[in-house]
Short mmCIF file of C-alpha atoms in Angstrom, two decimals:
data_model
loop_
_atom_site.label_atom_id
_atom_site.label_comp_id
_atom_site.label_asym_id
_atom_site.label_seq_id
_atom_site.Cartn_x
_atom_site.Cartn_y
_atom_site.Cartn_z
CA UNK K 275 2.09 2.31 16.54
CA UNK K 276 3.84 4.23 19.89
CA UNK K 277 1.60 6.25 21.14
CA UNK K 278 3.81 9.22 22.05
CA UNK K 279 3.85 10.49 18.64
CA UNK K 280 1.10 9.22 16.25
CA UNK K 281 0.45 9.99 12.74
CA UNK K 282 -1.40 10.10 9.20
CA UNK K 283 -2.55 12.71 7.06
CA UNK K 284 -6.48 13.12 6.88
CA UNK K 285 -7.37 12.70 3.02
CA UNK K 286 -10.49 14.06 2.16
CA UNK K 287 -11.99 11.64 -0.60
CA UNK K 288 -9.27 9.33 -2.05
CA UNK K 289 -7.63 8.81 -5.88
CA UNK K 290 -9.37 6.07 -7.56
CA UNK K 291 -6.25 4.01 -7.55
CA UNK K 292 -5.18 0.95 -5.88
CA UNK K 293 -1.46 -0.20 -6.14
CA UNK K 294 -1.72 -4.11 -7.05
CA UNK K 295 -5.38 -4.01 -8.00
CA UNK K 296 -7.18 -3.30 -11.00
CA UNK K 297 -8.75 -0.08 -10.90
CA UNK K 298 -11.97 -0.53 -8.75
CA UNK K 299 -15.11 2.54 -7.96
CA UNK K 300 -13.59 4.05 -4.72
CA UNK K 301 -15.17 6.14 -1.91
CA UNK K 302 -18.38 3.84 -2.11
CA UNK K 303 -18.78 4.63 1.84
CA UNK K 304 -18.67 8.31 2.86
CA UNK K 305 -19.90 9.87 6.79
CA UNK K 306 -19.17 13.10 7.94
CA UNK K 307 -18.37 13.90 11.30
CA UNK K 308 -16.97 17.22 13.11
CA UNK K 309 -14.26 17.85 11.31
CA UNK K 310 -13.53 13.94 9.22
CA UNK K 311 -14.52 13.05 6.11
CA UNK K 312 -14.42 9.51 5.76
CA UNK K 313 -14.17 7.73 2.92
CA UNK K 314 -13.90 4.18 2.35
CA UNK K 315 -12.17 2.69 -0.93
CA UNK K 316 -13.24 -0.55 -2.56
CA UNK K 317 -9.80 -2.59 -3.34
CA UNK K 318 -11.26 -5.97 -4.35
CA UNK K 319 -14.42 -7.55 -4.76
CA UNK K 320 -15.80 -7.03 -1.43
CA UNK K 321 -13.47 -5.46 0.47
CA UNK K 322 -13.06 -2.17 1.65
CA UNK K 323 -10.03 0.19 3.41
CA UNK K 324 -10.00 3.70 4.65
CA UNK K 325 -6.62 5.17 4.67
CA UNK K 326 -5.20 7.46 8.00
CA UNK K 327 -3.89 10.60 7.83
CA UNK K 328 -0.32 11.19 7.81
CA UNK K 329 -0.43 13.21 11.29
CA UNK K 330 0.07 13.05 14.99
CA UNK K 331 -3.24 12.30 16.63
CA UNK K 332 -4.87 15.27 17.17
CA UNK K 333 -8.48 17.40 17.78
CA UNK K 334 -8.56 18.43 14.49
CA UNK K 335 -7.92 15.12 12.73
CA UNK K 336 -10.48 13.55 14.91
CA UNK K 337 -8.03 10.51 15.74
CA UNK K 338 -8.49 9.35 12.06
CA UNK K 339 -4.63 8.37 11.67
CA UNK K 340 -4.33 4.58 11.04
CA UNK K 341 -5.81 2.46 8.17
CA UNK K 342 -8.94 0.47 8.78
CA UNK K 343 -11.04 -2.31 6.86
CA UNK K 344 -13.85 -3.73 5.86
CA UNK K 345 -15.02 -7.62 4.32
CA UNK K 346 -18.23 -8.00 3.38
CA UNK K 347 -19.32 -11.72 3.22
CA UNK K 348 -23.00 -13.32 2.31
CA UNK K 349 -24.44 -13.06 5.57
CA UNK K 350 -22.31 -10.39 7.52
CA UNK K 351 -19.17 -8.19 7.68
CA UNK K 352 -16.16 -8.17 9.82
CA UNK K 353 -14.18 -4.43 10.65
CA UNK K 354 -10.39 -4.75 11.09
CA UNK K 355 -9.57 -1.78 13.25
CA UNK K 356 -11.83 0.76 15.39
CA UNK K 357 -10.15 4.05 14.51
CA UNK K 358 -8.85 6.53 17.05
CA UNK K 359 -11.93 8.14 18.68
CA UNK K 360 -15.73 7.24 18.90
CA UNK K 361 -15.91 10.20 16.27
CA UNK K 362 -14.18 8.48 13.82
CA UNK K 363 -15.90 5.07 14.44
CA UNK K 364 -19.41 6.40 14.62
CA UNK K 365 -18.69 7.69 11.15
CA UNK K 366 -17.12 4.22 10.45
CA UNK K 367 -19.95 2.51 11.07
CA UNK K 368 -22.25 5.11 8.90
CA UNK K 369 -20.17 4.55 5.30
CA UNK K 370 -20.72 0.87 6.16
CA UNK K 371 -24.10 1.33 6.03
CA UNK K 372 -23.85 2.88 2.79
CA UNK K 373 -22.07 -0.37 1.49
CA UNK K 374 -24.09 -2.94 2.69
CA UNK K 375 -26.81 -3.77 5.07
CA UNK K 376 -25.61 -6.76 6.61
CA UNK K 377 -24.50 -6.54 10.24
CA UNK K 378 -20.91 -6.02 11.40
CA UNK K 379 -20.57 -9.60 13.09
CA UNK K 380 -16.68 -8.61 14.10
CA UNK K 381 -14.36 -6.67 14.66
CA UNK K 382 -10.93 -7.37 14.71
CA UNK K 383 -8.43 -5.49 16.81
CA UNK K 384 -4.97 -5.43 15.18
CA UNK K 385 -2.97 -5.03 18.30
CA UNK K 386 -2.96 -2.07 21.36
CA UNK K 387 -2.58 1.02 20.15
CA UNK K 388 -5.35 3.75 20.78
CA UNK K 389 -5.57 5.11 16.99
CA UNK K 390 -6.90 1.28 16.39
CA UNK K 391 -8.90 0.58 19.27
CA UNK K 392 -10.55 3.80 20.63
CA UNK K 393 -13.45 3.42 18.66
CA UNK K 394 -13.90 -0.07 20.17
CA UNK K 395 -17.09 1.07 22.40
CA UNK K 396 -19.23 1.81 18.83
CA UNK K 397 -18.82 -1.02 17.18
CA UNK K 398 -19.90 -2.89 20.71
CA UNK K 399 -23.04 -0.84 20.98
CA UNK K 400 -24.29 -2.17 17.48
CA UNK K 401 -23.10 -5.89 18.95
CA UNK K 402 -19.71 -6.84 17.29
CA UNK K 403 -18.16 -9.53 18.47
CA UNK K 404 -14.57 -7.62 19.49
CA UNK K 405 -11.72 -10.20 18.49
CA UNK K 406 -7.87 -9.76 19.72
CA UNK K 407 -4.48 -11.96 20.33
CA UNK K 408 -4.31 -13.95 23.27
CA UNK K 409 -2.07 -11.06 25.04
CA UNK K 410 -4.43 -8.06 23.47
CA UNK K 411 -6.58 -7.81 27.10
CA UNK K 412 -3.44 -8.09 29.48
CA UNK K 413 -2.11 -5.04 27.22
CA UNK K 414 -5.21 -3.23 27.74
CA UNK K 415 -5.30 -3.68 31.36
CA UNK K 416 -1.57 -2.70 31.91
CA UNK K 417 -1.63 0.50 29.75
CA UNK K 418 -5.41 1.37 29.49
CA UNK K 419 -5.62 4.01 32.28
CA UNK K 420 -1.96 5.46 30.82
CA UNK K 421 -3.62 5.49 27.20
CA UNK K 422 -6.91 7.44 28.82
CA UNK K 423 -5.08 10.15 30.41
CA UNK K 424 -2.62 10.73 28.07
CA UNK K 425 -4.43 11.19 25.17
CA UNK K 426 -7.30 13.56 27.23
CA UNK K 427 -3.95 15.80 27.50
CA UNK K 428 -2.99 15.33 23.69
CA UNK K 429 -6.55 15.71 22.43
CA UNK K 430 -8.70 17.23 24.74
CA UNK K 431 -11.80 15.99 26.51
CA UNK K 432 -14.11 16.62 23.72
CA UNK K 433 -12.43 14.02 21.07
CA UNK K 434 -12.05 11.54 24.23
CA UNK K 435 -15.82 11.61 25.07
CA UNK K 436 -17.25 8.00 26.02
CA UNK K 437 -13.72 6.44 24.86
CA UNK K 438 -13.41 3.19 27.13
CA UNK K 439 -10.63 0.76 26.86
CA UNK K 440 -12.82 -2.04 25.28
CA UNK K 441 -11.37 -5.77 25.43
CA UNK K 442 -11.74 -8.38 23.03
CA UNK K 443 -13.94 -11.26 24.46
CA UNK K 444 -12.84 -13.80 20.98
CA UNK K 445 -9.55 -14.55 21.64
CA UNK K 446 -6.84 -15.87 18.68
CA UNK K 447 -3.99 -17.78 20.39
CA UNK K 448 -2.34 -19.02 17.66
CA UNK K 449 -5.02 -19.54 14.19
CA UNK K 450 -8.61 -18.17 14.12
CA UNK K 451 -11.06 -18.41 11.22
CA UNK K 452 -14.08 -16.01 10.63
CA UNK K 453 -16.65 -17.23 8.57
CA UNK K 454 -18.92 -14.48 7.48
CA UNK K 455 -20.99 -16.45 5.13
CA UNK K 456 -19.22 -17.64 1.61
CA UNK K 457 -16.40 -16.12 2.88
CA UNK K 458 -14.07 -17.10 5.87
CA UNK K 459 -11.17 -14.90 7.12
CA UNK K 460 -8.02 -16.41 8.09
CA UNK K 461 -6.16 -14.46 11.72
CA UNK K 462 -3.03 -15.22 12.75
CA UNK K 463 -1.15 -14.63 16.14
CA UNK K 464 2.56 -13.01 15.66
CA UNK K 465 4.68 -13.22 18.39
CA UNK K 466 6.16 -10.40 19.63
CA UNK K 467 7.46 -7.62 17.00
CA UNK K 468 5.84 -4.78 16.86
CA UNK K 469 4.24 -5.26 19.86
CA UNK K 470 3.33 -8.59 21.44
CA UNK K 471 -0.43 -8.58 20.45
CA UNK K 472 -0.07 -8.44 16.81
CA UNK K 473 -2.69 -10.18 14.39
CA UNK K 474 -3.18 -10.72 11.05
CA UNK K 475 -6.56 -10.74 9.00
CA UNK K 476 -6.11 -12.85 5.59
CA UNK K 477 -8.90 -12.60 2.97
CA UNK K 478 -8.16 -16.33 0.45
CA UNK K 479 -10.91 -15.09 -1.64
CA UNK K 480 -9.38 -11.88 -3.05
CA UNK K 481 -5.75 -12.56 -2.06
CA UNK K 482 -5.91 -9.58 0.53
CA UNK K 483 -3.99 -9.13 3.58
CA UNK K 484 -4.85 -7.03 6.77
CA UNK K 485 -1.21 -6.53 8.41
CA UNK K 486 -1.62 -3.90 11.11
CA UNK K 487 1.23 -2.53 12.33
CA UNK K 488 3.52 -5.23 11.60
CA UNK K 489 3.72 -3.69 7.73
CA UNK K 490 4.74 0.76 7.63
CA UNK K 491 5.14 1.71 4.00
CA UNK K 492 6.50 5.21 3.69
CA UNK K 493 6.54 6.50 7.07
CA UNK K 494 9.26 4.72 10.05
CA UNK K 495 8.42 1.87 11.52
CA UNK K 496 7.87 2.18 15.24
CA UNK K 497 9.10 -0.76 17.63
CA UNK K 498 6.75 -1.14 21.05
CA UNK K 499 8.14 -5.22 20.79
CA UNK K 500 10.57 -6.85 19.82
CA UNK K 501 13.42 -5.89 16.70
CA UNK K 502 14.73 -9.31 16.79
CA UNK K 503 11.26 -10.92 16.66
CA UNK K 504 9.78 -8.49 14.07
CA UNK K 505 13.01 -9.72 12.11
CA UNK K 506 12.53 -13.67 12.83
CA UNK K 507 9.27 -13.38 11.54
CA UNK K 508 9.59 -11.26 8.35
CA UNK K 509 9.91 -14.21 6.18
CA UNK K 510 7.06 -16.14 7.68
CA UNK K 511 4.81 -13.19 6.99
CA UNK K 512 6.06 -12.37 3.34
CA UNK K 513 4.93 -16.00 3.01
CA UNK K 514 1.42 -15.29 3.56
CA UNK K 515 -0.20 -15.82 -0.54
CA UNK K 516 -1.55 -12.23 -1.13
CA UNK K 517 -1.41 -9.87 -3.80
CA UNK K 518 -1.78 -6.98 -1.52
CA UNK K 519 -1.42 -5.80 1.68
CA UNK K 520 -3.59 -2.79 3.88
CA UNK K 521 -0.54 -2.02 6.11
CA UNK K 522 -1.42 -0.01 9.67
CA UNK K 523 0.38 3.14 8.44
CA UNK K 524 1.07 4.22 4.86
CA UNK K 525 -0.67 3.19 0.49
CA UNK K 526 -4.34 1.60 0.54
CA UNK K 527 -3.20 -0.90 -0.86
CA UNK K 528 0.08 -1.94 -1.62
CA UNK K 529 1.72 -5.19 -3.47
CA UNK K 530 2.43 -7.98 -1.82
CA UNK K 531 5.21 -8.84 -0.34
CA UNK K 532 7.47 -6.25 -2.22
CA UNK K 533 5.17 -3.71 0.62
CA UNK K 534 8.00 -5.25 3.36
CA UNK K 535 11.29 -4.59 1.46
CA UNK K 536 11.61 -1.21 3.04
CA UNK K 537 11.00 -2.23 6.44
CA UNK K 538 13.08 -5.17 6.29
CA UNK K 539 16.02 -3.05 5.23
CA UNK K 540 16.11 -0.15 7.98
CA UNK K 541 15.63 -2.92 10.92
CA UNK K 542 18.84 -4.62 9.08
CA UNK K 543 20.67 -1.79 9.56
CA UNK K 544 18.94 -0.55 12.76
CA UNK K 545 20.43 -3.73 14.27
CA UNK K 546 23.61 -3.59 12.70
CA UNK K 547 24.42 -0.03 13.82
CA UNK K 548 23.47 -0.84 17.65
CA UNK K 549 25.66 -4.24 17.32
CA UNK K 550 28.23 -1.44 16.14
CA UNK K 551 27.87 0.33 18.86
CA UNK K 552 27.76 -2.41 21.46
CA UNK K 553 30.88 -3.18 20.71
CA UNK K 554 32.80 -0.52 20.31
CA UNK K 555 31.91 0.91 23.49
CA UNK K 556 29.55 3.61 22.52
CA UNK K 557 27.55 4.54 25.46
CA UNK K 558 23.61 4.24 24.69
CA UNK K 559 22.99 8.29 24.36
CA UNK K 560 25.38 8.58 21.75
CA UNK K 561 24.59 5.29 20.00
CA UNK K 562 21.10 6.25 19.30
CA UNK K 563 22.02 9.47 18.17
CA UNK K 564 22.89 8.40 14.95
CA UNK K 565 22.24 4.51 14.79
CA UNK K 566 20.42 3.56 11.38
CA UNK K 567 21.09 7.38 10.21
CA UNK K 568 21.71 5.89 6.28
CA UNK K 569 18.07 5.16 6.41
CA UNK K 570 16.86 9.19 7.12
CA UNK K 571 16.21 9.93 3.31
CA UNK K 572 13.99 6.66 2.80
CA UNK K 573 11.43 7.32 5.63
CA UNK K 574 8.82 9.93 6.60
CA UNK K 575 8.90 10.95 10.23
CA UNK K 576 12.69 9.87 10.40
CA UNK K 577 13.67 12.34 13.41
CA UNK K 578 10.64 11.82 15.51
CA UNK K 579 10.80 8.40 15.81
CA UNK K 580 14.33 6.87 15.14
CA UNK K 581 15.80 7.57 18.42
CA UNK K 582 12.89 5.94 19.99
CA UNK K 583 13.54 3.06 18.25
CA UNK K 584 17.20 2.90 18.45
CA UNK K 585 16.70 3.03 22.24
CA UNK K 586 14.70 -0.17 22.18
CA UNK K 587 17.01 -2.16 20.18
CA UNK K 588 19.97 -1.22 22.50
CA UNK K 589 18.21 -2.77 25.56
CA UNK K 590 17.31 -6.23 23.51
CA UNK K 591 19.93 -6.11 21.75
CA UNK K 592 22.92 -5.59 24.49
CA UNK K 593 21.42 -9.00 25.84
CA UNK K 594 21.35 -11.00 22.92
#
């Protein structure tokens, strides 16, 4: 997700329900930490989510914003997403423990973005393999020092404490299977859409699907990528056989692939209102002033982020 504004509302112990599957025992996994109490739901046989709070990225919320994941296999267990602060992964890795015992063999980064990969450092301390897209360490290295200072302002120096920018060192340049005993994850390489360093984590054996950031259900979409691409690609990842998806922001979990109808639809008008604009003349400050405005009443977080995106699409799209 952009990092100027970043988002989820902490819940504190979840509903036992699960949109798209049956109605499973949830907050199996619990740690405390400062001020976070995390929680981790069971949503299939096996596997594991712990939803973000629907706030910016602050102190209080100890980074705990985006959604994060958890497979549990015969022999070990692969993470999908770090969480937002070492706070929030050291807590992480403690409701794992109350899950299983078998050792975290991976963890996947989903793309970039700090409330996914700040907590990188922990799960490196207790030896994860860290796995990423091809592009995930050039990111890193281009906007790791930007992503350190900023967020020290944003956050303070007490919730950034031992935060590194932590690299994958498993690359996935296209496919990439995990085997984790009796159980083998399928990642896939997107290019770019939301931002060029997206991956996918596919579970066959419950029909689950780990989408990042490429899937927002309920709160806007934010574009650090490509609109065109994130479009392109929409039907090749609604193709993807699950039942339900863990998006990056928004329901733990949520049916499969109805969970992309929304987002589909405001990018399909996004781009039609900046075509619009394009060519009638409308200078870029007034364009994204109101481009994709008939979407407002569908999406959380409309006004902080809609201009933002509207602004991107203009550039690609005044080339296309």
């Amino acid at each position: 997700m952009s990092i100027d504004r970043l988002r989820r509302r902490l819940v504190s112990g979840f509903a036992c329900t699960a949109a798209g599957a049956a109605l499973l025992p949830c907050c199996l996994g619990r740690a405390a930490a400062g001020n976070l109490r995390f929680s981790l739901r069971q949503i299939a046989d096996g596997v594991f989510a712990f939803q973000g709070t629907d706030e910016l990225m602050t102190a209080a919320n100890d980074g705990a914003i985006c959604n994060l994941g958890v497979v549990v296999g015969a022999d070990a267990v692969a993470v999908i997403d770090s969480g937002g602060s070492l706070i929030e992964a050291h807590a992480f890795i403690a409701a794992i423990g109350e899950i299983t015992a078998k050792p975290v063999r991976f963890l996947v980064n989903t793309h970039m973005h700090p409330d996914h990969i700040f907590g990188n450092a922990a799960f490196r301390g207790i030896g994860a393999t860290i796995v990423g897209h091809r592009n995930l360490p050039r990111a890193l290295e281009a906007r790791g020092a930007f992503y350190l200072h900023n967020y020290r302002e944003q956050v303070g120096e007490a919730l950034m404490e031992g935060v590194e920018i932590v690299p994958p060192t498993l690359l996935v340049d296209d496919r990439l299977r995990l085997d984790l005993g009796g159980r083998v994850l399928e990642l896939q390489a997107w290019k770019a859409a939301h931002t060029d360093n997206d991956l996918t984590v596919f579970d066959p054996a419950t029909s689950t699907l780990f989408a990042g950031d490429l899937v927002f259900v309920g709160t806007l979409p934010t574009l650090d990528g490509s609109l065109l691409g994130w479009l392109r690609q929409m039907d090749a990842l609604a193709a993807i056989g699950a039942a339900r998806v863990v998006p990056g922001h928004g329901p733990v979990a949520a049916d499969w692939p109805q969970a992309l109808s929304g987002e589909r639809r405001y990018f399909e008008v996004l781009a039609r209102d900046i075509r619009k604009a394009i060519a009638d003349g409308t200078p870029l400050r007034e364009a994204v002033k109101t481009a994709g405005g008939g979407e407002r009443d569908n999406w959380q977080l409309f006004d902080d982020y809609n201009e933002r995106n509207a602004t991107a699409a203009f550039a690609e799209l005044e080339w296309e």
